XYZ file of N, CA and C in Angstrom:
633
model
N -4.018 19.329 9.186
C -5.251 19.031 9.904
C -5.890 17.765 9.328
N -6.298 16.865 10.190
C -6.975 15.639 9.775
C -8.454 15.926 9.602
N -8.992 15.642 8.413
C -10.383 15.942 8.125
C -11.016 14.814 7.314
N -12.337 14.826 7.264
C -13.079 13.956 6.358
C -13.118 14.673 5.016
N -12.529 14.027 4.016
C -12.383 14.657 2.717
C -13.241 13.937 1.680
N -13.350 14.523 0.506
C -14.195 13.968 -0.551
C -13.352 13.672 -1.774
N -13.525 12.460 -2.321
C -12.821 12.069 -3.526
C -13.766 11.493 -4.555
N -13.223 10.903 -5.584
C -14.020 10.357 -6.679
C -14.972 9.269 -6.193
N -14.520 8.455 -5.249
C -15.307 7.316 -4.789
C -15.955 7.543 -3.421
N -16.110 8.793 -3.026
C -16.789 9.087 -1.779
C -15.897 9.777 -0.764
N -16.195 9.566 0.516
C -15.467 10.225 1.601
C -14.320 9.359 2.112
N -13.306 10.021 2.626
C -12.176 9.342 3.260
C -11.541 10.306 4.255
N -10.715 9.779 5.135
C -10.004 10.603 6.109
C -8.563 10.825 5.655
N -8.087 12.054 5.851
C -6.707 12.340 5.492
C -6.247 13.678 6.033
N -4.943 13.807 6.109
C -4.337 15.063 6.553
C -4.100 15.998 5.392
N -4.086 17.292 5.675
C -3.591 18.255 4.714
C -2.083 18.093 4.615
N -1.486 18.655 3.569
C -0.083 18.385 3.247
C 0.892 18.782 4.352
N 0.569 19.798 5.124
C 1.515 20.291 6.135
C 1.205 19.775 7.534
N 0.438 18.670 7.642
C 0.146 18.056 8.931
C 0.256 16.539 8.797
N 0.236 15.821 9.929
C 0.342 14.359 9.861
C -0.169 13.732 11.151
N -1.063 12.750 10.997
C -1.609 12.016 12.145
C -1.882 10.571 11.755
N -1.849 9.688 12.746
C -2.320 8.324 12.546
C -3.840 8.313 12.582
N -4.459 7.425 11.819
C -5.902 7.290 11.834
C -6.346 6.319 12.918
N -7.547 6.514 13.413
C -8.149 5.529 14.297
C -8.569 4.333 13.453
N -8.911 3.234 14.129
C -9.313 2.059 13.369
C -10.605 2.324 12.600
N -11.543 3.037 13.211
C -12.792 3.360 12.522
C -12.529 4.200 11.275
N -11.581 5.124 11.350
C -11.227 5.933 10.186
C -10.534 5.086 9.121
N -9.708 4.139 9.557
C -9.063 3.236 8.597
C -10.090 2.401 7.848
N -11.155 1.996 8.527
C -12.195 1.215 7.857
C -12.839 2.014 6.732
N -13.077 3.302 6.975
C -13.631 4.173 5.931
C -12.672 4.230 4.745
N -11.387 4.429 5.023
C -10.405 4.539 3.954
C -10.201 3.219 3.220
N -10.290 2.108 3.948
C -10.144 0.795 3.315
C -11.242 0.589 2.267
N -12.453 0.995 2.581
C -13.554 0.874 1.631
C -13.325 1.759 0.404
N -12.760 2.936 0.631
C -12.473 3.841 -0.488
C -11.405 3.224 -1.398
N -10.315 2.765 -0.791
C -9.227 2.167 -1.563
C -9.714 0.931 -2.308
N -10.540 0.132 -1.644
C -11.117 -1.051 -2.267
C -11.928 -0.662 -3.509
N -12.770 0.354 -3.383
C -13.606 0.787 -4.508
C -12.753 1.252 -5.683
N -11.716 2.022 -5.399
C -10.853 2.545 -6.452
C -10.117 1.411 -7.164
N -9.459 0.555 -6.393
C -8.652 -0.498 -7.010
C -9.521 -1.562 -7.677
N -10.666 -1.862 -7.104
C -11.590 -2.808 -7.734
C -12.028 -2.273 -9.092
N -12.275 -0.983 -9.159
C -12.642 -0.333 -10.418
C -11.522 -0.470 -11.449
N -10.278 -0.522 -10.978
C -9.127 -0.660 -11.872
C -8.824 -2.124 -12.216
N -9.657 -3.042 -11.740
C -9.493 -4.440 -12.103
C -8.665 -5.275 -11.149
N -8.359 -4.732 -9.970
C -7.599 -5.493 -8.985
C -8.467 -6.594 -8.381
N -7.812 -7.689 -8.007
C -8.511 -8.758 -7.303
C -8.700 -8.377 -5.839
N -9.690 -8.993 -5.205
C -9.916 -8.750 -3.780
C -8.703 -9.169 -2.958
N -8.048 -10.249 -3.357
C -6.889 -10.739 -2.622
C -5.742 -9.741 -2.666
N -5.483 -9.187 -3.845
C -4.384 -8.226 -3.986
C -4.690 -6.933 -3.232
N -5.937 -6.495 -3.278
C -6.316 -5.276 -2.553
C -6.087 -5.454 -1.058
N -6.535 -6.576 -0.523
C -6.337 -6.830 0.902
C -4.861 -6.902 1.253
N -4.067 -7.495 0.373
C -2.624 -7.602 0.603
C -1.987 -6.221 0.715
N -2.403 -5.318 -0.155
C -1.884 -3.955 -0.125
C -2.354 -3.229 1.133
N -3.613 -3.422 1.500
C -4.136 -2.749 2.689
C -3.396 -3.176 3.950
N -3.050 -4.453 4.047
C -2.292 -4.917 5.209
C -0.958 -4.220 5.335
N -0.320 -3.947 4.207
C 0.945 -3.218 4.214
C 0.737 -1.733 4.456
N -0.288 -1.163 3.851
C -0.563 0.260 4.040
C -0.892 0.584 5.494
N -1.552 -0.332 6.189
C -1.864 -0.076 7.592
C -0.590 0.157 8.388
N 0.444 -0.622 8.113
C 1.722 -0.462 8.809
C 2.427 0.804 8.348
N 2.409 1.045 7.050
C 3.164 2.160 6.487
C 2.567 3.522 6.844
N 1.242 3.646 6.776
C 0.635 4.984 6.873
C -0.667 5.034 7.642
N -1.129 3.927 8.177
C -2.469 3.783 8.758
C -3.546 4.146 7.731
N -3.248 3.855 6.455
C -4.169 4.102 5.330
C -4.471 5.588 5.137
N -3.588 6.440 5.602
C -3.761 7.889 5.517
C -2.931 8.424 4.353
N -3.562 8.936 3.290
C -2.803 9.432 2.142
C -1.982 10.679 2.439
N -2.270 11.335 3.572
C -1.529 12.536 3.953
C -0.555 12.304 5.092
N -0.129 11.076 5.303
C 0.742 10.740 6.439
C 2.216 10.867 6.067
N 2.966 11.565 6.904
C 4.413 11.655 6.766
C 5.078 10.584 7.624
N 6.241 10.134 7.200
C 6.996 9.146 7.964
C 7.289 9.670 9.359
N 6.953 8.867 10.373
C 7.135 9.230 11.782
C 6.394 10.514 12.147
N 5.419 10.895 11.328
C 4.640 12.126 11.527
C 5.529 13.372 11.568
N 6.675 13.285 10.931
C 7.575 14.436 10.839
C 7.337 15.112 9.498
N 6.626 16.212 9.521
C 6.224 16.889 8.293
C 7.441 17.430 7.564
N 7.494 17.212 6.260
C 8.611 17.682 5.452
C 9.820 16.790 5.624
N 10.883 17.331 6.144
C 12.091 16.538 6.339
C 12.999 16.606 5.127
N 14.125 15.898 5.224
C 15.076 15.921 4.118
C 14.624 14.965 3.028
N 15.206 15.108 1.848
C 14.811 14.311 0.699
C 15.524 12.968 0.631
N 16.495 12.732 1.465
C 17.331 11.542 1.324
C 16.604 10.250 1.657
N 15.659 10.284 2.603
C 15.021 9.037 2.956
C 13.723 9.202 3.710
N 13.052 10.318 3.525
C 11.820 10.579 4.263
C 10.625 10.177 3.418
N 9.748 9.321 3.976
C 8.625 8.790 3.227
C 7.353 9.597 3.389
N 6.411 9.355 2.461
C 5.147 10.088 2.487
C 4.044 9.290 1.817
N 2.832 9.456 2.319
C 1.578 8.983 1.764
C 1.335 7.493 2.009
N 0.376 6.918 1.298
C -0.161 5.597 1.597
C 0.891 4.517 1.768
N 1.849 4.476 0.843
C 2.879 3.430 0.883
C 4.236 3.985 1.284
N 4.235 5.241 1.758
C 5.470 5.903 2.207
C 6.528 5.923 1.101
N 6.174 6.537 -0.026
C 7.142 6.684 -1.106
C 8.378 7.405 -0.585
N 9.540 6.853 -0.901
C 10.793 7.350 -0.340
C 11.836 7.531 -1.442
N 12.461 8.733 -1.540
C 12.117 9.942 -0.800
C 10.777 10.503 -1.271
N 10.171 11.295 -0.441
C 8.822 11.777 -0.715
C 8.723 12.568 -2.002
N 9.834 13.216 -2.423
C 9.809 14.048 -3.624
C 9.591 13.227 -4.888
N 9.906 11.944 -4.855
C 9.636 11.107 -6.025
C 8.144 11.070 -6.316
N 7.353 11.073 -5.251
C 5.898 11.079 -5.404
C 5.374 12.487 -5.623
N 5.807 13.441 -4.805
C 5.267 14.798 -4.914
C 5.658 15.450 -6.241
N 6.870 15.190 -6.721
C 7.268 15.736 -8.022
C 6.433 15.127 -9.145
N 6.131 13.840 -9.007
C 5.287 13.179 -10.011
C 3.902 13.813 -10.011
N 3.363 14.079 -8.831
C 2.059 14.727 -8.747
C 2.055 16.055 -9.492
N 3.099 16.829 -9.297
C 3.190 18.133 -9.969
C 3.263 17.966 -11.483
N 4.058 17.000 -11.937
C 4.241 16.802 -13.373
C 2.985 16.273 -14.049
N 2.139 15.561 -13.278
C 0.919 14.971 -13.845
C -0.329 15.814 -13.594
N -0.151 16.972 -12.980
C -1.271 17.871 -12.773
C -2.107 17.606 -11.532
N -1.576 16.782 -10.608
C -2.265 16.576 -9.333
C -1.776 17.638 -8.355
N -2.615 18.605 -8.100
C -2.188 19.753 -7.322
C -1.933 19.473 -5.856
N -2.581 18.443 -5.293
C -2.467 18.178 -3.862
C -2.065 16.725 -3.632
N -0.801 16.468 -3.292
C -0.354 15.088 -3.092
C -0.936 14.411 -1.861
N -1.597 15.179 -1.005
C -2.215 14.586 0.181
C -3.572 13.962 -0.113
N -4.086 14.143 -1.319
C -5.389 13.605 -1.667
C -5.295 12.103 -1.963
N -6.332 11.374 -1.597
C -6.368 9.931 -1.820
C -6.268 9.588 -3.301
N -6.982 10.328 -4.140
C -6.988 10.016 -5.558
C -5.619 10.225 -6.194
N -4.847 11.171 -5.695
C -3.495 11.381 -6.201
C -2.618 10.180 -5.883
N -2.690 9.697 -4.643
C -1.870 8.560 -4.226
C -2.251 7.298 -4.985
N -3.536 7.056 -5.145
C -3.971 5.855 -5.855
C -3.682 5.944 -7.349
N -3.712 7.158 -7.887
C -3.339 7.345 -9.291
C -1.869 7.012 -9.502
N -1.031 7.318 -8.519
C 0.385 6.967 -8.618
C 0.563 5.449 -8.635
N -0.170 4.750 -7.783
C -0.089 3.285 -7.773
C -0.573 2.721 -9.107
N -1.652 3.271 -9.637
C -2.141 2.849 -10.953
C -1.058 3.049 -12.010
N -0.394 4.180 -11.959
C 0.688 4.487 -12.901
C 1.828 3.490 -12.773
N 2.172 3.138 -11.555
C 3.257 2.182 -11.331
C 2.916 0.813 -11.898
N 1.659 0.407 -11.760
C 1.227 -0.867 -12.338
C 1.341 -0.816 -13.857
N 0.862 0.252 -14.440
C 0.877 0.389 -15.906
C 2.295 0.433 -16.463
N 3.214 1.054 -15.715
C 4.593 1.193 -16.176
C 5.502 0.072 -15.661
N 4.968 -0.779 -14.799
C 5.718 -1.861 -14.156
C 6.979 -1.317 -13.487
N 6.810 -0.312 -12.660
C 7.912 0.268 -11.890
C 7.605 0.117 -10.407
N 8.625 0.337 -9.599
C 8.552 0.216 -8.144
C 8.587 -1.243 -7.695
N 8.003 -2.126 -8.476
C 7.918 -3.541 -8.160
C 9.136 -4.284 -8.713
N 9.822 -5.046 -7.851
C 10.950 -5.884 -8.276
C 10.713 -7.284 -7.740
N 10.390 -8.218 -8.635
C 10.092 -9.584 -8.219
C 11.307 -10.286 -7.644
N 11.143 -10.901 -6.485
C 12.252 -11.593 -5.827
C 11.758 -12.937 -5.286
N 12.693 -13.841 -5.030
C 12.361 -15.112 -4.412
C 11.274 -15.845 -5.173
N 10.274 -16.332 -4.462
C 9.180 -17.073 -5.096
C 8.280 -16.165 -5.922
N 8.493 -14.854 -5.840
C 7.712 -13.898 -6.621
C 8.458 -13.463 -7.880
N 9.629 -14.016 -8.097
C 10.418 -13.675 -9.275
C 9.643 -14.084 -10.529
N 9.502 -13.167 -11.435
C 8.735 -13.438 -12.637
C 7.314 -12.905 -12.577
N 6.869 -12.497 -11.393
C 5.545 -11.889 -11.254
C 5.664 -10.382 -11.449
N 4.934 -9.855 -12.414
C 4.927 -8.412 -12.636
C 3.961 -7.751 -11.656
N 4.020 -6.445 -11.565
C 3.107 -5.707 -10.694
C 1.663 -5.897 -11.171
N 1.468 -5.892 -12.479
C 0.112 -6.091 -12.997
C -0.403 -7.490 -12.661
N 0.440 -8.494 -12.776
C 0.035 -9.854 -12.418
C -0.314 -9.944 -10.939
N 0.471 -9.273 -10.115
C 0.153 -9.213 -8.690
C -1.226 -8.610 -8.470
N -1.514 -7.520 -9.152
C -2.762 -6.795 -8.925
C -4.004 -7.614 -9.272
N -3.842 -8.618 -10.114
C -4.979 -9.439 -10.533
C -4.913 -10.854 -9.955
N -3.951 -11.102 -9.087
C -3.703 -12.460 -8.609
C -4.790 -12.974 -7.665
N -5.055 -14.275 -7.768
C -5.975 -14.952 -6.855
C -5.220 -15.825 -5.859
N -3.906 -15.654 -5.775
C -3.121 -16.364 -4.771
C -3.619 -15.966 -3.376
N -3.361 -16.799 -2.355
C -3.828 -16.475 -1.000
C -3.384 -15.082 -0.549
N -4.234 -14.436 0.211
C -3.988 -13.063 0.661
C -2.666 -12.942 1.403
N -2.388 -13.866 2.310
C -1.154 -13.801 3.091
C 0.073 -13.880 2.195
N 0.028 -14.744 1.212
C 1.135 -14.885 0.261
C 1.362 -13.577 -0.497
N 0.281 -12.950 -0.942
C 0.401 -11.690 -1.675
C 0.853 -10.548 -0.770
N 0.427 -10.561 0.481
C 0.851 -9.509 1.411
C 2.357 -9.539 1.607
N 2.912 -10.729 1.754
C 4.366 -10.861 1.892
C 5.048 -10.470 0.588
N 4.428 -10.801 -0.530
C 4.986 -10.392 -1.818
C 5.069 -8.892 -1.958
N 4.035 -8.184 -1.519
C 4.054 -6.730 -1.595
C 5.121 -6.153 -0.674
N 5.290 -6.768 0.474
C 6.338 -6.347 1.408
C 7.719 -6.487 0.774
N 7.997 -7.655 0.186
C 9.337 -7.953 -0.320
C 9.630 -7.314 -1.669
N 8.626 -7.240 -2.527
C 8.847 -6.782 -3.892
C 8.566 -5.293 -4.098
N 7.776 -4.704 -3.214
C 7.391 -3.306 -3.390
C 7.875 -2.416 -2.258
N 7.501 -2.736 -1.044
C 7.865 -1.879 0.085
C 9.355 -1.973 0.423
N 9.856 -3.174 0.533
C 11.273 -3.437 0.821
C 11.806 -2.649 2.029
N 11.185 -2.790 3.202
C 11.689 -2.088 4.392
C 12.983 -2.720 4.890
N 13.638 -2.056 5.810
C 14.888 -2.591 6.369
C 14.636 -3.899 7.107
N 13.532 -3.973 7.821
C 13.204 -5.179 8.579
C 12.213 -6.025 7.776
N 12.706 -7.141 7.261
C 11.864 -8.054 6.497
C 11.814 -9.422 7.189
N 11.919 -9.409 8.499
C 11.964 -10.646 9.275
C 10.672 -11.443 9.141
N 10.741 -12.677 9.541
C 9.565 -13.536 9.490
C 8.430 -12.961 10.328
N 8.765 -12.363 11.468
C 7.733 -11.766 12.314
C 7.029 -10.623 11.592
N 7.784 -9.812 10.881
C 7.208 -8.703 10.123
C 6.334 -9.240 8.999
N 6.809 -10.250 8.310
C 6.030 -10.855 7.224
C 4.706 -11.405 7.745
N 4.772 -12.142 8.832
C 3.558 -12.742 9.388
C 2.573 -11.690 9.880
N 3.099 -10.605 10.450
C 2.224 -9.546 10.961
C 1.470 -8.865 9.824
N 2.180 -8.513 8.768
C 1.515 -7.851 7.647
C 0.532 -8.799 6.962
N 0.890 -10.070 6.903
C -0.027 -11.053 6.325
C -1.310 -11.147 7.143
N -1.191 -11.115 8.462
C -2.375 -11.201 9.321
C -3.260 -9.975 9.164
N -2.657 -8.803 9.016
C -3.442 -7.586 8.786
C -4.174 -7.661 7.446
N -3.501 -8.179 6.438
C -4.117 -8.311 5.117
C -5.316 -9.250 5.170
N -5.181 -10.358 5.890
C -6.290 -11.295 6.023
C -7.467 -10.662 6.772
N -7.149 -9.831 7.748
C -8.200 -9.115 8.485
C -8.969 -8.200 7.544
N -8.266 -7.469 6.677
C -8.934 -6.568 5.744
C -9.742 -7.348 4.710
N -9.250 -8.499 4.317
C -9.996 -9.323 3.370
C -11.347 -9.718 3.964
N -11.334 -10.164 5.211
C -12.575 -10.555 5.868
C -13.504 -9.359 6.052
N -12.949 -8.215 6.409
C -13.758 -7.004 6.583
C -14.435 -6.603 5.273
N -13.715 -6.683 4.172
C -14.231 -6.217 2.892
C -15.160 -7.215 2.218
N -14.919 -8.507 2.428
C -15.672 -9.528 1.700
C -16.635 -10.324 2.576
N -16.408 -10.322 3.889
C -17.218 -11.137 4.779
C -16.854 -12.607 4.742
N -15.734 -12.925 4.108
C -15.293 -14.310 3.964
C -13.955 -14.526 4.661
N -13.715 -15.771 5.066
C -12.421 -16.133 5.622
C -11.449 -16.381 4.471
N -10.237 -15.851 4.558
C -9.282 -16.048 3.462
C -8.728 -17.464 3.420
N -8.411 -17.922 2.222
C -7.724 -19.194 2.049
C -6.292 -19.047 2.535
N -5.824 -20.010 3.294
C -4.466 -19.952 3.817
C -3.460 -20.456 2.775
N -2.260 -19.893 2.753
C -1.227 -20.418 1.856
C -0.970 -21.889 2.147
N -0.844 -22.684 1.100
C -0.557 -24.096 1.265
C -1.797 -24.943 1.413
N -2.994 -24.344 1.350
C -4.213 -25.138 1.466
C -5.290 -24.392 2.203
N -6.354 -25.082 2.556
C -7.479 -24.462 3.249
C -7.341 -24.657 4.743
N -8.355 -24.167 5.473
C -8.326 -24.339 6.924
C -7.340 -23.413 7.578
N -6.760 -23.880 8.683
C -5.871 -23.030 9.474
C -4.398 -23.304 9.250
N -4.092 -24.122 8.263
C -2.696 -24.418 7.982
C -2.000 -23.171 7.464
N -0.873 -22.821 8.064
C -0.158 -21.613 7.665
C 1.188 -21.967 7.049
N 1.538 -21.220 6.048
C 2.810 -21.408 5.387
C 3.869 -20.592 6.093
N 5.035 -21.175 6.276
C 6.160 -20.434 6.824
C 6.863 -19.746 5.673
N 6.837 -18.418 5.677
C 7.404 -17.672 4.570
C 8.931 -17.683 4.629
N 9.527 -17.703 3.461
C 10.981 -17.642 3.409
C 11.448 -16.262 3.828
N 12.491 -16.207 4.640
C 13.053 -14.929 5.059
C 14.037 -14.461 4.001
N 13.709 -13.332 3.349
C 14.551 -12.783 2.298
C 14.818 -11.332 2.639
N 16.062 -10.937 2.669
C 16.406 -9.571 3.040
C 16.943 -8.825 1.834
N 16.325 -7.699 1.540
C 16.772 -6.851 0.452
C 16.836 -5.426 0.968
N 17.592 -4.596 0.287
C 17.678 -3.217 0.753
C 16.413 -2.467 0.390
N 16.273 -1.264 0.931
C 15.035 -0.509 0.824
C 15.008 0.390 -0.408
N 16.042 0.352 -1.226
C 16.092 1.236 -2.390
C 14.927 0.951 -3.312
N 14.261 1.973 -3.773
C 13.088 1.813 -4.616
C 13.350 2.340 -6.006
N 12.693 1.758 -6.968
C 12.895 2.111 -8.356
C 11.761 2.996 -8.846
N 12.111 4.182 -9.324
C 11.106 5.121 -9.804
C 11.498 5.666 -11.168
N 10.517 6.211 -11.837
C 10.782 7.070 -12.983
C 9.990 8.348 -12.784
């Protein structure tokens, strides 16, 4: 069931563990503010937060209780779950159990996992122009939002489709969230104004690194 839930940083929308729905845009705005508050508290830059939100919108509609394709449960071989669609879902849910988070559908559980990944420098694999950038460096980066959004796509999410169209779409969503959260227009990669950088097309497999 999709409900308005309560976490450390206020209210957010999410499903219970045995249900799954996409959020409306108004509900995503509520969740974006929650995620922003949590990550800002952890020292993330506004640019990096927006970059992650642009990717999360595609992956889960910012719903910490979202199952891949809204198919609840599923097999462990490749079924994703939660904000960034951890795959297989048991990598995340088992971690929640081991760390004492009783409900993996909660926003704070999902964000705690991301915090853990930053601290342990896992899940993130620097590639291409992002080679040499750690997850922690990404989280504090002041690089343009669009550049960081593509970095999160290539280095963290690693979906099957990493085409230029996909990169540009996630970058545009990230810039939208940046403006929503800050009230400012984002700096474009390669300079100011409306000049846009053409991102390099890099294809990597979707295998993710966990501990």
